[in-house]
GROMACS .gro file of C-alpha atoms in nm:
model
  172
    1MET     CA    1  13.662   1.687  -3.954
    2ASN     CA    2  13.610   1.874  -3.628
    3ILE     CA    3  13.912   2.089  -3.552
    4PHE     CA    4  13.930   2.164  -3.181
    5GLY     CA    5  13.555   2.111  -3.134
    6LYS     CA    6  13.435   2.405  -3.345
    7LYS     CA    7  13.129   2.213  -3.461
    8GLU     CA    8  13.010   2.160  -3.104
    9ILE     CA    9  13.064   2.528  -3.021
   10ASN     CA   10  12.850   2.638  -3.317
   11GLN     CA   11  12.569   2.401  -3.218
   12GLU     CA   12  12.566   2.539  -2.864
   13GLN     CA   13  12.543   2.900  -2.981
   14LYS     CA   14  12.222   2.862  -3.188
   15PRO     CA   15  11.978   2.834  -2.894
   16LYS     CA   16  12.150   3.127  -2.721
   17LYS     CA   17  12.072   3.357  -3.014
   18GLU     CA   18  11.703   3.270  -2.986
   19GLN     CA   19  11.717   3.335  -2.611
   20ASP     CA   20  11.885   3.672  -2.672
   21LYS     CA   21  11.600   3.782  -2.900
   22SER     CA   22  11.336   3.675  -2.650
   23ASN     CA   23  11.520   3.853  -2.366
   24ILE     CA   24  11.514   4.180  -2.560
   25LEU     CA   25  11.155   4.140  -2.679
   26LYS     CA   26  11.011   4.083  -2.330
   27PRO     CA   27  11.090   4.430  -2.192
   28ILE     CA   28  10.980   4.596  -2.514
   29ILE     CA   29  10.645   4.417  -2.498
   30ILE     CA   30  10.611   4.507  -2.129
   31GLY     CA   31  10.686   4.873  -2.204
   32ILE     CA   32  10.439   4.892  -2.491
   33THR     CA   33  10.172   4.717  -2.281
   34ALA     CA   34  10.229   4.960  -1.993
   35LEU     CA   35  10.202   5.255  -2.231
   36VAL     CA   36   9.878   5.123  -2.383
   37LEU     CA   37   9.730   5.066  -2.036
   38ILE     CA   38   9.824   5.417  -1.928
   39VAL     CA   39   9.666   5.566  -2.241
   40LEU     CA   40   9.347   5.365  -2.178
   41ILE     CA   41   9.339   5.476  -1.815
   42GLY     CA   42   9.398   5.834  -1.929
   43LEU     CA   43   9.103   5.813  -2.165
   44LEU     CA   44   8.877   5.669  -1.894
   45THR     CA   45   8.974   5.912  -1.618
   46LYS     CA   46   8.933   6.284  -1.600
   47ASN     CA   47   9.262   6.364  -1.424
   48THR     CA   48   9.491   6.391  -1.726
   49LEU     CA   49   9.785   6.545  -1.537
   50LEU     CA   50   9.808   6.246  -1.304
   51VAL     CA   51   9.797   6.005  -1.601
   52ILE     CA   52  10.074   6.198  -1.780
   53ILE     CA   53  10.295   6.192  -1.470
   54VAL     CA   54  10.234   5.819  -1.421
   55ALA     CA   55  10.307   5.756  -1.790
   56ILE     CA   56  10.634   5.948  -1.769
   57VAL     CA   57  10.739   5.765  -1.451
   58VAL     CA   58  10.651   5.426  -1.601
   59GLN     CA   59  10.844   5.505  -1.918
   60ILE     CA   60  11.149   5.620  -1.719
   61ILE     CA   61  11.138   5.298  -1.517
   62PHE     CA   62  11.101   5.103  -1.841
   63ILE     CA   63  11.399   5.281  -2.000
   64ILE     CA   64  11.614   5.210  -1.692
   65TYR     CA   65  11.502   4.846  -1.696
   66LEU     CA   66  11.574   4.814  -2.067
   67ALA     CA   67  11.916   4.981  -2.026
   68ARG     CA   68  12.011   4.731  -1.755
   69ILE     CA   69  11.900   4.439  -1.969
   70LEU     CA   70  12.093   4.569  -2.269
   71GLU     CA   71  12.398   4.623  -2.048
   72LYS     CA   72  12.378   4.264  -1.924
   73GLU     CA   73  12.339   4.142  -2.283
   74TYR     CA   74  12.645   4.343  -2.383
   75GLU     CA   75  12.846   4.197  -2.094
   76ILE     CA   76  12.738   3.845  -2.191
   77LYS     CA   77  12.833   3.902  -2.555
   78LEU     CA   78  13.166   4.051  -2.448
   79ARG     CA   79  13.235   3.753  -2.223
   80HIS     CA   80  13.146   3.510  -2.504
   81LEU     CA   81  13.367   3.707  -2.742
   82LYS     CA   82  13.659   3.690  -2.498
   83GLU     CA   83  13.604   3.317  -2.449
   84LYS     CA   84  13.590   3.266  -2.825
   85GLU     CA   85  13.909   3.469  -2.878
   86GLU     CA   86  14.082   3.272  -2.602
   87ALA     CA   87  13.972   2.942  -2.759
   88GLU     CA   88  14.092   3.058  -3.102
   89LYS     CA   89  14.423   3.168  -2.951
   90GLN     CA   90  14.468   2.830  -2.783
   91ALA     CA   91  14.374   2.651  -3.105
   92LYS     CA   92  14.625   2.861  -3.299
   93GLU     CA   93  14.899   2.788  -3.043
   94MET     CA   94  14.821   2.416  -3.051
   95LYS     CA   95  14.826   2.419  -3.431
   96GLN     CA   96  15.162   2.600  -3.433
   97LYS     CA   97  15.304   2.350  -3.182
   98LEU     CA   98  15.176   2.063  -3.394
   99GLU     CA   99  15.323   2.211  -3.712
  100LYS     CA  100  15.651   2.272  -3.532
  101ALA     CA  101  15.660   1.915  -3.405
  102GLU     CA  102  15.582   1.781  -3.754
  103ALA     CA  103  15.851   2.001  -3.904
  104GLN     CA  104  16.106   1.877  -3.650
  105VAL     CA  105  16.016   1.517  -3.732
  106LYS     CA  106  16.050   1.582  -4.105
  107PHE     CA  107  16.371   1.781  -4.066
  108LYS     CA  108  16.684   1.575  -4.090
  109PRO     CA  109  17.005   1.772  -4.058
  110VAL     CA  110  17.203   1.747  -4.378
  111GLN     CA  111  17.568   1.673  -4.340
  112SER     CA  112  17.795   1.909  -4.524
  113ALA     CA  113  17.861   1.724  -4.845
  114THR     CA  114  18.115   1.957  -4.996
  115TYR     CA  115  18.342   1.774  -5.229
  116ILE     CA  116  18.696   1.897  -5.211
  117PRO     CA  117  18.927   1.746  -5.469
  118LYS     CA  118  19.284   1.683  -5.382
  119ILE     CA  119  19.436   2.027  -5.399
  120THR     CA  120  19.813   2.018  -5.391
  121ASN     CA  121  19.928   2.368  -5.484
  122PHE     CA  122  19.819   2.731  -5.468
  123GLU     CA  123  19.702   2.745  -5.832
  124ASP     CA  124  19.473   2.446  -5.775
  125LEU     CA  125  19.337   2.626  -5.467
  126LYS     CA  126  19.256   2.938  -5.671
  127ARG     CA  127  19.086   2.733  -5.946
  128TYR     CA  128  18.881   2.545  -5.684
  129ILE     CA  129  18.768   2.871  -5.523
  130GLU     CA  130  18.675   3.021  -5.863
  131LYS     CA  131  18.469   2.714  -5.957
  132THR     CA  132  18.285   2.702  -5.626
  133LEU     CA  133  18.212   3.075  -5.639
  134ARG     CA  134  18.060   3.025  -5.986
  135LEU     CA  135  17.844   2.751  -5.834
  136LYS     CA  136  17.706   3.019  -5.595
  137PHE     CA  137  17.871   2.890  -5.279
  138LYS     CA  138  17.934   3.152  -5.013
  139LYS     CA  139  18.283   3.260  -4.921
  140GLU     CA  140  18.235   3.138  -4.563
  141GLU     CA  141  18.129   2.790  -4.680
  142ILE     CA  142  18.430   2.759  -4.909
  143LYS     CA  143  18.663   2.887  -4.641
  144SER     CA  144  18.532   2.647  -4.374
  145ALA     CA  145  18.561   2.352  -4.615
  146LEU     CA  146  18.920   2.442  -4.700
  147LEU     CA  147  19.012   2.497  -4.336
  148SER     CA  148  18.876   2.152  -4.253
  149THR     CA  149  19.111   1.997  -4.512
  150GLY     CA  150  19.420   2.165  -4.370
  151TRP     CA  151  19.468   2.484  -4.569
  152SER     CA  152  19.578   2.781  -4.360
  153ASP     CA  153  19.365   3.092  -4.319
  154GLU     CA  154  19.636   3.312  -4.471
  155GLN     CA  155  19.660   3.101  -4.788
  156ILE     CA  156  19.281   3.098  -4.830
  157GLU     CA  157  19.255   3.477  -4.784
  158LYS     CA  158  19.543   3.532  -5.026
  159ALA     CA  159  19.370   3.313  -5.288
  160PHE     CA  160  19.041   3.503  -5.243
  161SER     CA  161  19.213   3.839  -5.275
  162GLU     CA  162  19.398   3.732  -5.593
  163ILE     CA  163  19.070   3.608  -5.744
  164GLU     CA  164  18.901   3.939  -5.661
  165ILE     CA  165  19.190   4.133  -5.817
  166ALA     CA  166  19.172   3.916  -6.128
  167LYS     CA  167  18.795   3.974  -6.156
  168ALA     CA  168  18.843   4.348  -6.113
  169GLY     CA  169  19.107   4.344  -6.389
  170LYS     CA  170  18.870   4.160  -6.626
  171ILE     CA  171  18.587   4.405  -6.560
  172VAL     CA  172  18.800   4.714  -6.625
   0.00000   0.00000   0.00000
């Protein structure tokens, strides 16, 4: 499966690598050829100083030429790297958006299904709170469920404090 066209990108990059090698080899071959020609001319002529000066000038020109080519190659590689990073960043963002959309489709808000038995007195309230705390419900969840059934905030807080005091008495 092609994800975001990666297969096509890889196929396009193969010929470029071969072109990069040939672009670097051309100036090297030209430089070596120029050096060989200068050495041959130096062997055939009697003015060695002139040949040495020409050889140095040609090599300096060759080095400058090679440096410019390498600089252009570096810029091209840097540009391709930036394009690749940008494409990967876009692919990652698209993947995250897709995952988020899938998660939203799968997510169905669960209605609070807290079962509250008919609690008629304060002792029943305390027993209910103790049982739900043992079931690992949070204090806020228990409190909101009891408030929704009509218990006052003061009664709920009083029941919680009595349960905490009773627990502290059992521990000591």
